[in-house]
Short mmCIF file of C-alpha atoms in Angstrom, two decimals:
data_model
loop_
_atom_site.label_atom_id
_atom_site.label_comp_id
_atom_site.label_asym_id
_atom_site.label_seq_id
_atom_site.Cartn_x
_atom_site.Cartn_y
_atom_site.Cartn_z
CA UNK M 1 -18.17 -15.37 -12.08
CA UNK M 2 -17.22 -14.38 -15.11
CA UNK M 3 -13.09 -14.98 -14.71
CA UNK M 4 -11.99 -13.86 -18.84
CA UNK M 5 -13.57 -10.38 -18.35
CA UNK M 6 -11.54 -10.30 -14.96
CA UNK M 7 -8.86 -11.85 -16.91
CA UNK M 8 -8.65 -9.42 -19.49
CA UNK M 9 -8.75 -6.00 -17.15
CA UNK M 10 -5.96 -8.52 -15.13
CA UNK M 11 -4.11 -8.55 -18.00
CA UNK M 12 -4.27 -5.31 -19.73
CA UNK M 13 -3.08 -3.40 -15.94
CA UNK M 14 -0.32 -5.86 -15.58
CA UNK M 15 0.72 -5.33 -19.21
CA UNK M 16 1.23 -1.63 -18.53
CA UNK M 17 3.31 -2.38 -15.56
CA UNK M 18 6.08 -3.88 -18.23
CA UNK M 19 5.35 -1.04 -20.41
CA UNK M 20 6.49 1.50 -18.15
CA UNK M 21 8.92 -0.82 -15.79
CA UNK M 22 11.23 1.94 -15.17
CA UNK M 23 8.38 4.03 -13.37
CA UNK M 24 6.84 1.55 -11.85
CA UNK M 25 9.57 -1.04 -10.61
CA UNK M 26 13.19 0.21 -10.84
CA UNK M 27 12.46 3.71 -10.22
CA UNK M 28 10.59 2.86 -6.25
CA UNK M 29 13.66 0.10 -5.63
CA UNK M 30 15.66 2.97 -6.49
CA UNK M 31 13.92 5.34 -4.11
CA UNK M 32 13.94 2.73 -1.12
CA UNK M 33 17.40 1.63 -1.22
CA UNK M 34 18.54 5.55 -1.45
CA UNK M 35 16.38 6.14 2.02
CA UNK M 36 17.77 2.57 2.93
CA UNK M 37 21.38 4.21 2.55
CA UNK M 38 20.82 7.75 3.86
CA UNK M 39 19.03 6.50 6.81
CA UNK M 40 20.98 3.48 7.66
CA UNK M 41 24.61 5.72 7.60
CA UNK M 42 23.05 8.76 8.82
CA UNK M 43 20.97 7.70 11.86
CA UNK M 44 22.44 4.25 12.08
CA UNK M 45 26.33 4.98 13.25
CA UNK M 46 24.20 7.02 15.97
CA UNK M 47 21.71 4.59 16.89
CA UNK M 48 23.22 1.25 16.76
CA UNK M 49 20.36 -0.84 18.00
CA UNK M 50 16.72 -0.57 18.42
CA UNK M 51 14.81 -3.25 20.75
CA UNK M 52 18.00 -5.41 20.34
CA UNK M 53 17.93 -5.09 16.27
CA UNK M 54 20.41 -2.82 14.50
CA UNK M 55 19.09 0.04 12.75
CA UNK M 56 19.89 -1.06 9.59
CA UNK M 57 17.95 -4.38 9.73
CA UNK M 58 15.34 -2.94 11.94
CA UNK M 59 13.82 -0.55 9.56
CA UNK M 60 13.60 -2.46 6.56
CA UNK M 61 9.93 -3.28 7.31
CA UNK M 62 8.82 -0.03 7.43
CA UNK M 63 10.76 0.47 3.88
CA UNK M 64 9.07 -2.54 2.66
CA UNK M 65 5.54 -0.79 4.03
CA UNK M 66 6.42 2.85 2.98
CA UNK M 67 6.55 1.64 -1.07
CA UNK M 68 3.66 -1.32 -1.15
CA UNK M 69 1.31 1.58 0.68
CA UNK M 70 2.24 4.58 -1.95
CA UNK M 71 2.39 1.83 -4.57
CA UNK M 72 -1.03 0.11 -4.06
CA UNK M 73 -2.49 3.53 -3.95
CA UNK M 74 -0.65 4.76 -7.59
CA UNK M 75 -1.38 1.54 -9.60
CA UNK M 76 -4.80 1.72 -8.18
CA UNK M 77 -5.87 4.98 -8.51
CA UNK M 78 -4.28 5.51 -12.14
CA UNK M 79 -5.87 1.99 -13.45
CA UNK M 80 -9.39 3.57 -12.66
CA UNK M 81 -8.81 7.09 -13.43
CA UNK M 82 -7.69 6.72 -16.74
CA UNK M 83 -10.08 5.13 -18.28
CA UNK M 84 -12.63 7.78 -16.42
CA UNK M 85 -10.37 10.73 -18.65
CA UNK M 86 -10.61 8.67 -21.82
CA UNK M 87 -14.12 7.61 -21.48
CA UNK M 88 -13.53 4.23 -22.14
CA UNK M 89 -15.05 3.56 -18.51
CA UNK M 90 -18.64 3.57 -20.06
CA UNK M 91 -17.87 0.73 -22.24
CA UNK M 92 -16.81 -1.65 -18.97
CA UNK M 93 -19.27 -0.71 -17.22
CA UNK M 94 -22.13 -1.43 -20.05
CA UNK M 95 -20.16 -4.66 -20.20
CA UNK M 96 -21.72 -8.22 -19.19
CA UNK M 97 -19.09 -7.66 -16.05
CA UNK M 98 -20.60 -7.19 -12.40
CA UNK M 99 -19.00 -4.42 -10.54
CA UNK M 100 -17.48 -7.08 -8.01
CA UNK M 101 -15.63 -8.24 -11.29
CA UNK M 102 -14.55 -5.12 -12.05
CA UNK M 103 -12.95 -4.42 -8.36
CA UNK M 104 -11.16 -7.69 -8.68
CA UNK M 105 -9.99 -7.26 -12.21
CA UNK M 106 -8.12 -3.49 -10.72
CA UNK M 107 -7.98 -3.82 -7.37
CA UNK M 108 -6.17 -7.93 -8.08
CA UNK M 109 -3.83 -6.21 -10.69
CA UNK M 110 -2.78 -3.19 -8.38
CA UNK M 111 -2.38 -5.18 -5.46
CA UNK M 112 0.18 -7.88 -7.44
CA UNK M 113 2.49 -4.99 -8.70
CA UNK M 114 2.91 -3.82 -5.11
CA UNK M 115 3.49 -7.15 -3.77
CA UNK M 116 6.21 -8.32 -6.56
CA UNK M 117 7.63 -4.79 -5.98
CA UNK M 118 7.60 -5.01 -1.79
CA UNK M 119 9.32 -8.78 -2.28
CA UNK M 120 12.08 -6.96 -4.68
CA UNK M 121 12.55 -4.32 -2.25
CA UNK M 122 12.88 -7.04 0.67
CA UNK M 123 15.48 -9.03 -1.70
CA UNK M 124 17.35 -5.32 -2.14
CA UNK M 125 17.73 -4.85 1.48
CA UNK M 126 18.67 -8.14 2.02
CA UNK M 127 22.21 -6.63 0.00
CA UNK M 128 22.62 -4.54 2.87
CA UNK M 129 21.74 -6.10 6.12
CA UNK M 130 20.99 -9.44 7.63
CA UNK M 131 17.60 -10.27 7.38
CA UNK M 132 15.44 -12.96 9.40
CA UNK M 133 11.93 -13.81 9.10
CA UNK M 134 10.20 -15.51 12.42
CA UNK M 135 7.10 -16.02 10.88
CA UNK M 136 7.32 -15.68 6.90
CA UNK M 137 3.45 -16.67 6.33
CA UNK M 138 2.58 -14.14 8.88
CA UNK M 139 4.58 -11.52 6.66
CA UNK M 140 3.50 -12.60 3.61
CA UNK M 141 -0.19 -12.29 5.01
CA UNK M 142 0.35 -8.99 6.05
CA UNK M 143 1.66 -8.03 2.79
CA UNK M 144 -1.16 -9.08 1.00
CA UNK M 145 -4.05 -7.44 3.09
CA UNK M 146 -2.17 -4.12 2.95
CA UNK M 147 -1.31 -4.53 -0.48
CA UNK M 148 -5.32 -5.24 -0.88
CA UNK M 149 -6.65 -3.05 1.16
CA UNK M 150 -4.94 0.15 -0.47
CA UNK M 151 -5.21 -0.58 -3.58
CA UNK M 152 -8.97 -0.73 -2.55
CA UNK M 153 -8.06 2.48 -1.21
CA UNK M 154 -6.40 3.82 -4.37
CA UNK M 155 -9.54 2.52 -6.37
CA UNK M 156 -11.92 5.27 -4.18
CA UNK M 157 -9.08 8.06 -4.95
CA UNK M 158 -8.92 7.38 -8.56
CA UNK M 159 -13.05 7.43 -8.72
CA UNK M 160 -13.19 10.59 -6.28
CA UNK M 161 -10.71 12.90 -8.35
CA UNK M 162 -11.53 14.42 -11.42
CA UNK M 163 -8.11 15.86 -12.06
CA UNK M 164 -4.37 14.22 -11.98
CA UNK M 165 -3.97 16.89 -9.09
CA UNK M 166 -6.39 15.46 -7.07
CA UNK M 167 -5.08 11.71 -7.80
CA UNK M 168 -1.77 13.13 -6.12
CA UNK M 169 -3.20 15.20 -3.32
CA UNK M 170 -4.12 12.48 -0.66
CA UNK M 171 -1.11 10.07 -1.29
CA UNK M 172 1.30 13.25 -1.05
CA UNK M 173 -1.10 15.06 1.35
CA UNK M 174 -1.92 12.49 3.51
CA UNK M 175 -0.33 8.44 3.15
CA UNK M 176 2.87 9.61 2.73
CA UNK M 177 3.14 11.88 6.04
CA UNK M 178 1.24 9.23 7.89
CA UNK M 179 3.65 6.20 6.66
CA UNK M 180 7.18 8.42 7.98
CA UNK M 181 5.15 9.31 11.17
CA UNK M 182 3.80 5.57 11.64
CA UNK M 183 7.27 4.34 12.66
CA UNK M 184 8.89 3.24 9.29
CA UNK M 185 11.91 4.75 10.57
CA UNK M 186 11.57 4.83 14.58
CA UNK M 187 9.92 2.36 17.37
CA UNK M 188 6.49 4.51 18.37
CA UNK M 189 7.91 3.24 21.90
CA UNK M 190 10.81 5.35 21.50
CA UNK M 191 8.53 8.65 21.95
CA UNK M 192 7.37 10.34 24.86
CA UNK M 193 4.17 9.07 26.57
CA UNK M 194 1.85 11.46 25.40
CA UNK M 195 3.73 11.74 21.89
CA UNK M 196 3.06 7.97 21.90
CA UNK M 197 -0.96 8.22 22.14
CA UNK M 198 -1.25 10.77 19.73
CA UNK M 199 0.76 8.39 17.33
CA UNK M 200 -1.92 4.94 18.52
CA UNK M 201 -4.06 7.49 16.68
CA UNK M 202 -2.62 6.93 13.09
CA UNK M 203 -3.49 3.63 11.44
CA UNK M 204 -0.48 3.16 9.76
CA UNK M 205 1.67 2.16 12.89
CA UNK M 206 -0.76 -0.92 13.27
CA UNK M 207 0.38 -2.05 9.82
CA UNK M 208 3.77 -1.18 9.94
CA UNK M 209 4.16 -3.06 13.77
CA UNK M 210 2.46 -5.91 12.85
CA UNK M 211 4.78 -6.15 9.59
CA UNK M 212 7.67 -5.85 12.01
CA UNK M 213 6.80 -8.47 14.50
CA UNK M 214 6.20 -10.65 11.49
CA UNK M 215 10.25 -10.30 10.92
CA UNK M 216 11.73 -9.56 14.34
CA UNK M 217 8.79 -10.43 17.06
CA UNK M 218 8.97 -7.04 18.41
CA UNK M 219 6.44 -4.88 17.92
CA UNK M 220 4.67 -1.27 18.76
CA UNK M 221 0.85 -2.94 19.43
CA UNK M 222 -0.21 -6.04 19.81
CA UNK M 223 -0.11 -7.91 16.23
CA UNK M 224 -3.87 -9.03 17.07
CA UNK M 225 -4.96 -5.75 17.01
CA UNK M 226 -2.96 -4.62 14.04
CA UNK M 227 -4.68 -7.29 11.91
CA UNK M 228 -7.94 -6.36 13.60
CA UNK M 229 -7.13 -2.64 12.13
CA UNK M 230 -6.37 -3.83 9.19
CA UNK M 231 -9.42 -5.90 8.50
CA UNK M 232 -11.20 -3.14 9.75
CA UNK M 233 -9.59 -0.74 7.23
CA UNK M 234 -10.49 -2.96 4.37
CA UNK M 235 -14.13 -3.73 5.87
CA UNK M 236 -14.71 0.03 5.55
CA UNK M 237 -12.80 0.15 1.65
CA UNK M 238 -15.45 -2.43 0.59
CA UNK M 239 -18.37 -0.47 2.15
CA UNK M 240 -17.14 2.72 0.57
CA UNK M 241 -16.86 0.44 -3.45
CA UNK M 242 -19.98 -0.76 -2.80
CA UNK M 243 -21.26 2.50 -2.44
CA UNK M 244 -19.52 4.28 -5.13
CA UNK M 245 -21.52 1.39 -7.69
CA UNK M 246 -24.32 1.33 -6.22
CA UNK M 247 -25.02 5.11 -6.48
CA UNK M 248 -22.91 5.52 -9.99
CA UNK M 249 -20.66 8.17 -7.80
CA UNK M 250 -18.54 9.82 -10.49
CA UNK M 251 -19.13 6.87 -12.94
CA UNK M 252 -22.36 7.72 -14.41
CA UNK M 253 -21.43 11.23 -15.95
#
């Protein structure tokens, strides 16, 4: 294992997160804790509780999930990208580095930013509301495997497009829509029955419930089978990287 040349990619993505710290950290704290406000006074003085939690407090998981998933995705999808439009990808890839090493170095960098900024986030809300944590490891692991597994995801996306208007397509198109609909803002149990199966059907309400229950012990599915999803998620992330370098998809020209 060859830990400086993972090291050095470590270092360089991390270093651009301080560069830019306005866009990358202040500016999604910012976001959250304006949906944090809106929602909270808006829906809140309407719905005062939800599964014996106060609306407030009760969707400050799904807050917490909403930025680390559109996060992970960004820092992930840029880090690879850009060296793919400067050209500078050739020289890591000629590079004594295995491609492993290279997934670590990017994939390790994006998925730190969006766990400091997710732990920020949860220290911001904590301004507002009343926060408990039943099982802190248990939130803490779910915060890392989503925070892994989409930055794994962001690492395809940044390899697949070939434009900056494809890097923004399936995070605008696609994660974003999925994370409001995935019960970031609502209990899935909350909707009518057959409302409720179509929504089983999007993966993000195993991540966000399992995050939940991690906080409150209530959640949408059982938190066995949102890790299961989740593992499964990141199984097929891997299979799809492993792909992409073993064929030179997009890399080789």
């Amino acid at each position: 294992m060859n830990f400086r040349a993972i090291g050095a990619i470590y270092k360089f993505e991390m270093a651009r997160t301080w560069r830019t710290i306005l866009q990358s950290i202040v500016s999604p704290v910012i976001s959250t804790s304006l949906y944090f406000v809106v929602f909270g006074a808006a829906i809140g003085s309407r719905i005062s509780q939800v599964e014996g939690v106060s609306y407030g407090t009760f969707i400050v998981p799904g807050l917490v999930m909403l930025s680390v998933l559109t996060q992970s995705i960004a820092n992930a999808s840029f880090g690879i990208y850009f060296p793919k439009f400067v050209g500078t990808i050739y020289e890591i890839l000629s590079a004594p580095i295995s491609h492993f090493e290279i997934v670590i170095g990017y994939v390790g960098a994006a998925a730190t930013k969006s766990i400091i900024l997710g732990l920020i986030i949860l220290a911001t809300a904590g301004l507002f509301v009343p926060l408990h944590i039943h099982h802190p490891l248990w939130m803490l692991t779910f915060l890392v495997l989503t925070a892994a597994t989409f930055s794994l995801f962001g690492f395809i996306i940044g390899i697949w497009a070939d434009g900056f208007e494809k890097l923004q397509m399936i995070p605008m198109l696609v994660v974003t829509p999925l994370t409001f609909l995935g019960g970031s803002f609502y209990s899935v149990n909350m909707l009518p029955p057959a409302w409720r199966s179509i929504a089983l059907l999007n993966p993000v309400v195993y991540l966000i419930s399992g995050f939940r229950w991690s906080f409150y012990e209530i959640a949408d599915v059982n938190v066995e089978i949102s890790i299961g999803m989740t593992l499964v998620f990141l199984a097929i992330c891997l299979a799809i990287v492993w792909w992409i370098f073993k064929t030179g998809y997009r890399l080789k020209r």
